[in-house]
């Protein structure tokens, strides 16, 4: 039986509940895991804890959430979280861009990495997404790629940056749902994921920056990096 995901926030913790789901996370202690929920946790300015497993467990329990599951951390308050649903997909996003990660096109061999990273970067674009469809591990990885692609495209359009230095995502699927062999952008699941991430991200940005005070450049941001490394580009030899 398909189980619909549900969203709740409490004490600075957001829970995307999806009983029996299988998740893939790029966050702390990420990878594939089976769990009844995934979480997004707002942390205070100056956050410097390194015992993240213990910290996440304490925050989760203080919020009244018993189920273990993958968790992301962010300096963005959960009041700025925005969710979207389309078809089989539910997504929720928190967006802060005080620590943008620019990737300018460059061929300058003298270019260097410019960085001003503080004790904690209080930005981060975090994406939690789940589908009621059943996906293989490969298709779930494809769904993660699809969601991140949508995040990147939306951020570029809205801010000029492809991401921040601390972005993360968790995607999940329902093993008891109707099987979907693929989750790329041309599939119903992938298309729904793209639209949900786009619109939830745009809404979260509007909430976080109601006056449009998004940094115009890395230099204007409180923190951030511009990746200007010089690289060697080469062709691949054929053994034919």
PDB file of N, CA and C in Angstrom, residues 35-125:
ATOM      1  N   UNK A  35      14.449   4.318   6.365  1.00  0.00           N
ATOM      2  CA  UNK A  35      13.991   5.045   7.551  1.00  0.00           C
ATOM      3  C   UNK A  35      12.589   5.562   7.308  1.00  0.00           C
ATOM      4  N   UNK A  36      11.899   5.874   8.400  1.00  0.00           N
ATOM      5  CA  UNK A  36      10.523   6.365   8.311  1.00  0.00           C
ATOM      6  C   UNK A  36      10.431   7.866   8.107  1.00  0.00           C
ATOM      7  N   UNK A  37      11.571   8.572   8.119  1.00  0.00           N
ATOM      8  CA  UNK A  37      11.532  10.028   7.969  1.00  0.00           C
ATOM      9  C   UNK A  37      12.914  10.550   7.613  1.00  0.00           C
ATOM     10  N   UNK A  38      12.939  11.762   7.054  1.00  0.00           N
ATOM     11  CA  UNK A  38      14.170  12.515   6.846  1.00  0.00           C
ATOM     12  C   UNK A  38      13.970  13.888   7.479  1.00  0.00           C
ATOM     13  N   UNK A  39      15.087  14.544   7.858  1.00  0.00           N
ATOM     14  CA  UNK A  39      14.996  15.763   8.652  1.00  0.00           C
ATOM     15  C   UNK A  39      15.855  16.891   8.093  1.00  0.00           C
ATOM     16  N   UNK A  40      15.428  18.111   8.390  1.00  0.00           N
ATOM     17  CA  UNK A  40      16.203  19.324   8.133  1.00  0.00           C
ATOM     18  C   UNK A  40      16.259  20.081   9.453  1.00  0.00           C
ATOM     19  N   UNK A  41      17.469  20.362   9.938  1.00  0.00           N
ATOM     20  CA  UNK A  41      17.647  20.911  11.279  1.00  0.00           C
ATOM     21  C   UNK A  41      18.296  22.292  11.190  1.00  0.00           C
ATOM     22  N   UNK A  42      17.649  23.287  11.755  1.00  0.00           N
ATOM     23  CA  UNK A  42      18.192  24.638  11.804  1.00  0.00           C
ATOM     24  C   UNK A  42      19.147  24.760  12.978  1.00  0.00           C
ATOM     25  N   UNK A  43      20.358  25.268  12.716  1.00  0.00           N
ATOM     26  CA  UNK A  43      21.361  25.406  13.766  1.00  0.00           C
ATOM     27  C   UNK A  43      21.661  26.884  13.999  1.00  0.00           C
ATOM     28  N   UNK A  44      22.174  27.236  15.183  1.00  0.00           N
ATOM     29  CA  UNK A  44      22.401  28.651  15.514  1.00  0.00           C
ATOM     30  C   UNK A  44      23.644  29.212  14.838  1.00  0.00           C
ATOM     31  N   UNK A  45      23.720  30.526  14.780  1.00  0.00           N
ATOM     32  CA  UNK A  45      24.900  31.208  14.263  1.00  0.00           C
ATOM     33  C   UNK A  45      26.116  30.841  15.109  1.00  0.00           C
ATOM     34  N   UNK A  46      27.243  30.593  14.461  1.00  0.00           N
ATOM     35  CA  UNK A  46      28.442  30.198  15.174  1.00  0.00           C
ATOM     36  C   UNK A  46      28.492  28.720  15.512  1.00  0.00           C
ATOM     37  N   UNK A  47      27.596  27.941  14.951  1.00  0.00           N
ATOM     38  CA  UNK A  47      27.545  26.507  15.224  1.00  0.00           C
ATOM     39  C   UNK A  47      28.884  25.858  14.909  1.00  0.00           C
ATOM     40  N   UNK A  48      29.449  25.140  15.898  1.00  0.00           N
ATOM     41  CA  UNK A  48      30.752  24.509  15.690  1.00  0.00           C
ATOM     42  C   UNK A  48      30.815  23.095  16.262  1.00  0.00           C
ATOM     43  N   UNK A  49      29.658  22.478  16.453  1.00  0.00           N
ATOM     44  CA  UNK A  49      29.643  21.111  16.988  1.00  0.00           C
ATOM     45  C   UNK A  49      30.240  20.145  15.975  1.00  0.00           C
ATOM     46  N   UNK A  50      30.968  19.158  16.465  1.00  0.00           N
ATOM     47  CA  UNK A  50      31.515  18.104  15.607  1.00  0.00           C
ATOM     48  C   UNK A  50      30.884  16.744  15.896  1.00  0.00           C
ATOM     49  N   UNK A  51      30.219  16.613  17.036  1.00  0.00           N
ATOM     50  CA  UNK A  51      29.529  15.364  17.373  1.00  0.00           C
ATOM     51  C   UNK A  51      28.135  15.391  16.767  1.00  0.00           C
ATOM     52  N   UNK A  52      28.085  15.334  15.440  1.00  0.00           N
ATOM     53  CA  UNK A  52      26.825  15.609  14.741  1.00  0.00           C
ATOM     54  C   UNK A  52      25.763  14.537  14.972  1.00  0.00           C
ATOM     55  N   UNK A  53      26.153  13.271  15.078  1.00  0.00           N
ATOM     56  CA  UNK A  53      25.162  12.229  15.341  1.00  0.00           C
ATOM     57  C   UNK A  53      24.418  12.508  16.649  1.00  0.00           C
ATOM     58  N   UNK A  54      25.172  12.801  17.699  1.00  0.00           N
ATOM     59  CA  UNK A  54      24.568  13.071  19.003  1.00  0.00           C
ATOM     60  C   UNK A  54      23.737  14.348  18.959  1.00  0.00           C
ATOM     61  N   UNK A  55      24.260  15.371  18.293  1.00  0.00           N
ATOM     62  CA  UNK A  55      23.538  16.642  18.214  1.00  0.00           C
ATOM     63  C   UNK A  55      22.203  16.468  17.489  1.00  0.00           C
ATOM     64  N   UNK A  56      22.227  15.770  16.356  1.00  0.00           N
ATOM     65  CA  UNK A  56      21.003  15.572  15.588  1.00  0.00           C
ATOM     66  C   UNK A  56      19.982  14.777  16.386  1.00  0.00           C
ATOM     67  N   UNK A  57      20.447  13.749  17.106  1.00  0.00           N
ATOM     68  CA  UNK A  57      19.523  12.944  17.914  1.00  0.00           C
ATOM     69  C   UNK A  57      18.870  13.783  19.005  1.00  0.00           C
ATOM     70  N   UNK A  58      19.667  14.618  19.676  1.00  0.00           N
ATOM     71  CA  UNK A  58      19.110  15.472  20.730  1.00  0.00           C
ATOM     72  C   UNK A  58      18.084  16.438  20.150  1.00  0.00           C
ATOM     73  N   UNK A  59      18.413  17.079  19.039  1.00  0.00           N
ATOM     74  CA  UNK A  59      17.491  18.032  18.432  1.00  0.00           C
ATOM     75  C   UNK A  59      16.210  17.347  17.978  1.00  0.00           C
ATOM     76  N   UNK A  60      16.356  16.160  17.411  1.00  0.00           N
ATOM     77  CA  UNK A  60      15.183  15.431  16.936  1.00  0.00           C
ATOM     78  C   UNK A  60      14.256  15.071  18.096  1.00  0.00           C
ATOM     79  N   UNK A  61      14.836  14.599  19.185  1.00  0.00           N
ATOM     80  CA  UNK A  61      14.027  14.200  20.325  1.00  0.00           C
ATOM     81  C   UNK A  61      13.410  15.415  21.024  1.00  0.00           C
ATOM     82  N   UNK A  62      14.149  16.527  21.088  1.00  0.00           N
ATOM     83  CA  UNK A  62      13.585  17.747  21.660  1.00  0.00           C
ATOM     84  C   UNK A  62      12.387  18.231  20.856  1.00  0.00           C
ATOM     85  N   UNK A  63      12.408  17.942  19.565  1.00  0.00           N
ATOM     86  CA  UNK A  63      11.292  18.339  18.699  1.00  0.00           C
ATOM     87  C   UNK A  63      10.127  17.353  18.775  1.00  0.00           C
ATOM     88  N   UNK A  64      10.327  16.226  19.462  1.00  0.00           N
ATOM     89  CA  UNK A  64       9.261  15.244  19.606  1.00  0.00           C
ATOM     90  C   UNK A  64       9.191  14.232  18.481  1.00  0.00           C
ATOM     91  N   UNK A  65      10.286  14.087  17.730  1.00  0.00           N
ATOM     92  CA  UNK A  65      10.318  13.147  16.615  1.00  0.00           C
ATOM     93  C   UNK A  65      11.147  11.929  17.008  1.00  0.00           C
ATOM     94  N   UNK A  66      10.521  10.774  17.085  1.00  0.00           N
ATOM     95  CA  UNK A  66      11.197   9.559  17.550  1.00  0.00           C
ATOM     96  C   UNK A  66      11.919   8.807  16.444  1.00  0.00           C
ATOM     97  N   UNK A  67      11.405   8.846  15.248  1.00  0.00           N
ATOM     98  CA  UNK A  67      11.958   8.029  14.167  1.00  0.00           C
ATOM     99  C   UNK A  67      13.333   8.528  13.744  1.00  0.00           C
ATOM    100  N   UNK A  68      14.292   7.625  13.645  1.00  0.00           N
ATOM    101  CA  UNK A  68      15.601   7.973  13.115  1.00  0.00           C
ATOM    102  C   UNK A  68      15.501   8.161  11.604  1.00  0.00           C
ATOM    103  N   UNK A  69      16.489   8.849  11.031  1.00  0.00           N
ATOM    104  CA  UNK A  69      16.489   9.062   9.592  1.00  0.00           C
ATOM    105  C   UNK A  69      17.581  10.020   9.192  1.00  0.00           C
ATOM    106  N   UNK A  70      17.884  10.122   7.911  1.00  0.00           N
ATOM    107  CA  UNK A  70      18.919  11.048   7.448  1.00  0.00           C
ATOM    108  C   UNK A  70      18.542  12.480   7.773  1.00  0.00           C
ATOM    109  N   UNK A  71      19.566  13.301   8.080  1.00  0.00           N
ATOM    110  CA  UNK A  71      19.302  14.679   8.496  1.00  0.00           C
ATOM    111  C   UNK A  71      20.288  15.626   7.832  1.00  0.00           C
ATOM    112  N   UNK A  72      19.799  16.810   7.516  1.00  0.00           N
ATOM    113  CA  UNK A  72      20.621  17.898   6.991  1.00  0.00           C
ATOM    114  C   UNK A  72      20.626  19.031   7.995  1.00  0.00           C
ATOM    115  N   UNK A  73      21.676  19.851   7.950  1.00  0.00           N
ATOM    116  CA  UNK A  73      21.810  20.995   8.849  1.00  0.00           C
ATOM    117  C   UNK A  73      21.844  22.281   8.040  1.00  0.00           C
ATOM    118  N   UNK A  74      21.309  23.357   8.597  1.00  0.00           N
ATOM    119  CA  UNK A  74      21.288  24.640   7.907  1.00  0.00           C
ATOM    120  C   UNK A  74      21.213  25.784   8.898  1.00  0.00           C
ATOM    121  N   UNK A  75      21.743  26.928   8.514  1.00  0.00           N
ATOM    122  CA  UNK A  75      21.589  28.130   9.308  1.00  0.00           C
ATOM    123  C   UNK A  75      20.276  28.853   9.042  1.00  0.00           C
ATOM    124  N   UNK A  76      19.498  28.373   8.087  1.00  0.00           N
ATOM    125  CA  UNK A  76      18.211  28.987   7.738  1.00  0.00           C
ATOM    126  C   UNK A  76      17.131  28.512   8.705  1.00  0.00           C
ATOM    127  N   UNK A  77      16.343  29.424   9.218  1.00  0.00           N
ATOM    128  CA  UNK A  77      15.260  29.061  10.128  1.00  0.00           C
ATOM    129  C   UNK A  77      14.156  28.331   9.372  1.00  0.00           C
ATOM    130  N   UNK A  78      13.519  27.376  10.071  1.00  0.00           N
ATOM    131  CA  UNK A  78      12.505  26.550   9.414  1.00  0.00           C
ATOM    132  C   UNK A  78      11.249  27.330   9.035  1.00  0.00           C
ATOM    133  N   UNK A  79      11.097  28.545   9.549  1.00  0.00           N
ATOM    134  CA  UNK A  79       9.944  29.354   9.114  1.00  0.00           C
ATOM    135  C   UNK A  79      10.072  29.751   7.646  1.00  0.00           C
ATOM    136  N   UNK A  80      11.262  29.605   7.085  1.00  0.00           N
ATOM    137  CA  UNK A  80      11.462  29.917   5.676  1.00  0.00           C
ATOM    138  C   UNK A  80      11.339  28.681   4.780  1.00  0.00           C
ATOM    139  N   UNK A  81      11.048  27.524   5.359  1.00  0.00           N
ATOM    140  CA  UNK A  81      10.868  26.313   4.557  1.00  0.00           C
ATOM    141  C   UNK A  81       9.603  26.437   3.715  1.00  0.00           C
ATOM    142  N   UNK A  82       9.692  25.970   2.486  1.00  0.00           N
ATOM    143  CA  UNK A  82       8.540  25.960   1.591  1.00  0.00           C
ATOM    144  C   UNK A  82       8.470  24.607   0.892  1.00  0.00           C
ATOM    145  N   UNK A  83       7.261  24.099   0.732  1.00  0.00           N
ATOM    146  CA  UNK A  83       7.051  22.773   0.168  1.00  0.00           C
ATOM    147  C   UNK A  83       6.221  22.850  -1.101  1.00  0.00           C
ATOM    148  N   UNK A  84       6.338  21.817  -1.920  1.00  0.00           N
ATOM    149  CA  UNK A  84       5.548  21.717  -3.149  1.00  0.00           C
ATOM    150  C   UNK A  84       5.247  20.251  -3.402  1.00  0.00           C
ATOM    151  N   UNK A  85       4.095  19.999  -4.015  1.00  0.00           N
ATOM    152  CA  UNK A  85       3.706  18.625  -4.330  1.00  0.00           C
ATOM    153  C   UNK A  85       3.173  18.568  -5.755  1.00  0.00           C
ATOM    154  N   UNK A  86       3.570  17.520  -6.473  1.00  0.00           N
ATOM    155  CA  UNK A  86       3.068  17.290  -7.822  1.00  0.00           C
ATOM    156  C   UNK A  86       3.090  15.795  -8.094  1.00  0.00           C
ATOM    157  N   UNK A  87       1.938  15.246  -8.443  1.00  0.00           N
ATOM    158  CA  UNK A  87       1.880  13.816  -8.726  1.00  0.00           C
ATOM    159  C   UNK A  87       2.368  12.999  -7.548  1.00  0.00           C
ATOM    160  N   UNK A  88       3.382  12.166  -7.774  1.00  0.00           N
ATOM    161  CA  UNK A  88       3.891  11.276  -6.735  1.00  0.00           C
ATOM    162  C   UNK A  88       4.937  11.931  -5.848  1.00  0.00           C
ATOM    163  N   UNK A  89       5.286  13.176  -6.111  1.00  0.00           N
ATOM    164  CA  UNK A  89       6.456  13.800  -5.478  1.00  0.00           C
ATOM    165  C   UNK A  89       6.066  14.903  -4.502  1.00  0.00           C
ATOM    166  N   UNK A  90       6.740  14.909  -3.349  1.00  0.00           N
ATOM    167  CA  UNK A  90       6.663  16.001  -2.388  1.00  0.00           C
ATOM    168  C   UNK A  90       8.079  16.490  -2.131  1.00  0.00           C
ATOM    169  N   UNK A  91       8.297  17.797  -2.156  1.00  0.00           N
ATOM    170  CA  UNK A  91       9.618  18.370  -1.895  1.00  0.00           C
ATOM    171  C   UNK A  91       9.478  19.538  -0.941  1.00  0.00           C
ATOM    172  N   UNK A  92      10.503  19.735  -0.113  1.00  0.00           N
ATOM    173  CA  UNK A  92      10.543  20.879   0.788  1.00  0.00           C
ATOM    174  C   UNK A  92      11.970  21.426   0.763  1.00  0.00           C
ATOM    175  N   UNK A  93      12.075  22.755   0.713  1.00  0.00           N
ATOM    176  CA  UNK A  93      13.371  23.408   0.527  1.00  0.00           C
ATOM    177  C   UNK A  93      13.543  24.528   1.537  1.00  0.00           C
ATOM    178  N   UNK A  94      14.758  24.665   2.073  1.00  0.00           N
ATOM    179  CA  UNK A  94      15.164  25.870   2.786  1.00  0.00           C
ATOM    180  C   UNK A  94      16.325  26.481   2.017  1.00  0.00           C
ATOM    181  N   UNK A  95      16.312  27.795   1.852  1.00  0.00           N
ATOM    182  CA  UNK A  95      17.298  28.447   0.988  1.00  0.00           C
ATOM    183  C   UNK A  95      17.924  29.653   1.654  1.00  0.00           C
ATOM    184  N   UNK A  96      19.245  29.628   1.740  1.00  0.00           N
ATOM    185  CA  UNK A  96      20.031  30.774   2.163  1.00  0.00           C
ATOM    186  C   UNK A  96      21.264  30.849   1.291  1.00  0.00           C
ATOM    187  N   UNK A  97      21.666  32.043   0.893  1.00  0.00           N
ATOM    188  CA  UNK A  97      22.796  32.180  -0.038  1.00  0.00           C
ATOM    189  C   UNK A  97      23.823  33.184   0.465  1.00  0.00           C
ATOM    190  N   UNK A  98      24.035  33.214   1.787  1.00  0.00           N
ATOM    191  CA  UNK A  98      25.073  34.081   2.322  1.00  0.00           C
ATOM    192  C   UNK A  98      26.469  33.522   2.073  1.00  0.00           C
ATOM    193  N   UNK A  99      26.553  32.275   1.612  1.00  0.00           N
ATOM    194  CA  UNK A  99      27.838  31.644   1.310  1.00  0.00           C
ATOM    195  C   UNK A  99      27.826  31.056  -0.105  1.00  0.00           C
ATOM    196  N   UNK A 100      27.678  31.911  -1.120  1.00  0.00           N
ATOM    197  CA  UNK A 100      27.561  31.408  -2.489  1.00  0.00           C
ATOM    198  C   UNK A 100      28.849  30.751  -2.981  1.00  0.00           C
ATOM    199  N   UNK A 101      28.671  29.789  -3.875  1.00  0.00           N
ATOM    200  CA  UNK A 101      29.811  29.118  -4.515  1.00  0.00           C
ATOM    201  C   UNK A 101      29.726  29.393  -6.012  1.00  0.00           C
ATOM    202  N   UNK A 102      30.445  30.418  -6.450  1.00  0.00           N
ATOM    203  CA  UNK A 102      30.404  30.819  -7.854  1.00  0.00           C
ATOM    204  C   UNK A 102      31.308  29.919  -8.687  1.00  0.00           C
ATOM    205  N   UNK A 103      30.926  29.706  -9.942  1.00  0.00           N
ATOM    206  CA  UNK A 103      31.738  28.932 -10.885  1.00  0.00           C
ATOM    207  C   UNK A 103      31.816  29.702 -12.200  1.00  0.00           C
ATOM    208  N   UNK A 104      32.631  30.763 -12.222  1.00  0.00           N
ATOM    209  CA  UNK A 104      32.707  31.583 -13.432  1.00  0.00           C
ATOM    210  C   UNK A 104      33.453  30.875 -14.545  1.00  0.00           C
ATOM    211  N   UNK A 105      33.036  31.080 -15.786  1.00  0.00           N
ATOM    212  CA  UNK A 105      33.818  30.529 -16.893  1.00  0.00           C
ATOM    213  C   UNK A 105      35.146  31.247 -16.981  1.00  0.00           C
ATOM    214  N   UNK A 106      36.234  30.507 -17.069  1.00  0.00           N
ATOM    215  CA  UNK A 106      37.547  31.145 -17.106  1.00  0.00           C
ATOM    216  C   UNK A 106      38.546  30.260 -17.810  1.00  0.00           C
ATOM    217  N   UNK A 107      39.456  30.883 -18.505  1.00  0.00           N
ATOM    218  CA  UNK A 107      40.576  30.168 -19.107  1.00  0.00           C
ATOM    219  C   UNK A 107      41.874  30.784 -18.640  1.00  0.00           C
ATOM    220  N   UNK A 108      41.792  31.594 -17.598  1.00  0.00           N
ATOM    221  CA  UNK A 108      42.945  32.317 -17.084  1.00  0.00           C
ATOM    222  C   UNK A 108      43.820  31.381 -16.263  1.00  0.00           C
ATOM    223  N   UNK A 109      45.008  31.099 -16.739  1.00  0.00           N
ATOM    224  CA  UNK A 109      45.883  30.170 -16.051  1.00  0.00           C
ATOM    225  C   UNK A 109      46.397  30.717 -14.732  1.00  0.00           C
ATOM    226  N   UNK A 110      46.279  32.033 -14.503  1.00  0.00           N
ATOM    227  CA  UNK A 110      46.760  32.624 -13.260  1.00  0.00           C
ATOM    228  C   UNK A 110      45.657  32.765 -12.218  1.00  0.00           C
ATOM    229  N   UNK A 111      44.439  32.346 -12.588  1.00  0.00           N
ATOM    230  CA  UNK A 111      43.321  32.484 -11.656  1.00  0.00           C
ATOM    231  C   UNK A 111      43.528  31.592 -10.440  1.00  0.00           C
ATOM    232  N   UNK A 112      43.013  32.029  -9.307  1.00  0.00           N
ATOM    233  CA  UNK A 112      43.154  31.280  -8.068  1.00  0.00           C
ATOM    234  C   UNK A 112      41.806  31.157  -7.373  1.00  0.00           C
ATOM    235  N   UNK A 113      41.769  30.305  -6.360  1.00  0.00           N
ATOM    236  CA  UNK A 113      40.571  30.153  -5.547  1.00  0.00           C
ATOM    237  C   UNK A 113      40.501  31.287  -4.538  1.00  0.00           C
ATOM    238  N   UNK A 114      39.397  32.001  -4.556  1.00  0.00           N
ATOM    239  CA  UNK A 114      39.179  33.057  -3.584  1.00  0.00           C
ATOM    240  C   UNK A 114      38.136  32.584  -2.589  1.00  0.00           C
ATOM    241  N   UNK A 115      38.475  32.666  -1.311  1.00  0.00           N
ATOM    242  CA  UNK A 115      37.547  32.162  -0.312  1.00  0.00           C
ATOM    243  C   UNK A 115      37.559  33.023   0.939  1.00  0.00           C
ATOM    244  N   UNK A 116      36.403  33.129   1.555  1.00  0.00           N
ATOM    245  CA  UNK A 116      36.281  33.795   2.845  1.00  0.00           C
ATOM    246  C   UNK A 116      35.249  33.005   3.635  1.00  0.00           C
ATOM    247  N   UNK A 117      35.701  31.919   4.232  1.00  0.00           N
ATOM    248  CA  UNK A 117      34.799  30.986   4.894  1.00  0.00           C
ATOM    249  C   UNK A 117      34.938  31.146   6.398  1.00  0.00           C
ATOM    250  N   UNK A 118      33.851  31.431   7.079  1.00  0.00           N
ATOM    251  CA  UNK A 118      33.889  31.660   8.513  1.00  0.00           C
ATOM    252  C   UNK A 118      33.749  30.374   9.299  1.00  0.00           C
ATOM    253  N   UNK A 119      33.514  30.538  10.605  1.00  0.00           N
ATOM    254  CA  UNK A 119      33.379  29.391  11.496  1.00  0.00           C
ATOM    255  C   UNK A 119      32.217  28.506  11.060  1.00  0.00           C
ATOM    256  N   UNK A 120      31.146  29.111  10.666  1.00  0.00           N
ATOM    257  CA  UNK A 120      30.016  28.355  10.102  1.00  0.00           C
ATOM    258  C   UNK A 120      29.364  29.191   9.011  1.00  0.00           C
ATOM    259  N   UNK A 121      29.068  28.578   7.910  1.00  0.00           N
ATOM    260  CA  UNK A 121      28.441  29.284   6.801  1.00  0.00           C
ATOM    261  C   UNK A 121      26.920  29.240   6.978  1.00  0.00           C
ATOM    262  N   UNK A 122      26.299  30.349   7.369  1.00  0.00           N
ATOM    263  CA  UNK A 122      24.879  30.332   7.717  1.00  0.00           C
ATOM    264  C   UNK A 122      23.953  30.447   6.514  1.00  0.00           C
ATOM    265  N   UNK A 123      24.277  29.790   5.450  1.00  0.00           N
ATOM    266  CA  UNK A 123      23.417  29.798   4.281  1.00  0.00           C
ATOM    267  C   UNK A 123      22.854  28.408   4.059  1.00  0.00           C
ATOM    268  N   UNK A 124      23.162  27.845   2.933  1.00  0.00           N
ATOM    269  CA  UNK A 124      22.802  26.477   2.566  1.00  0.00           C
ATOM    270  C   UNK A 124      21.441  26.402   1.875  1.00  0.00           C
ATOM    271  N   UNK A 125      21.402  25.662   0.784  1.00  0.00           N
ATOM    272  CA  UNK A 125      20.146  25.278   0.150  1.00  0.00           C
ATOM    273  C   UNK A 125      19.978  23.784   0.389  1.00  0.00           C
TER     274      UNK A 125
END
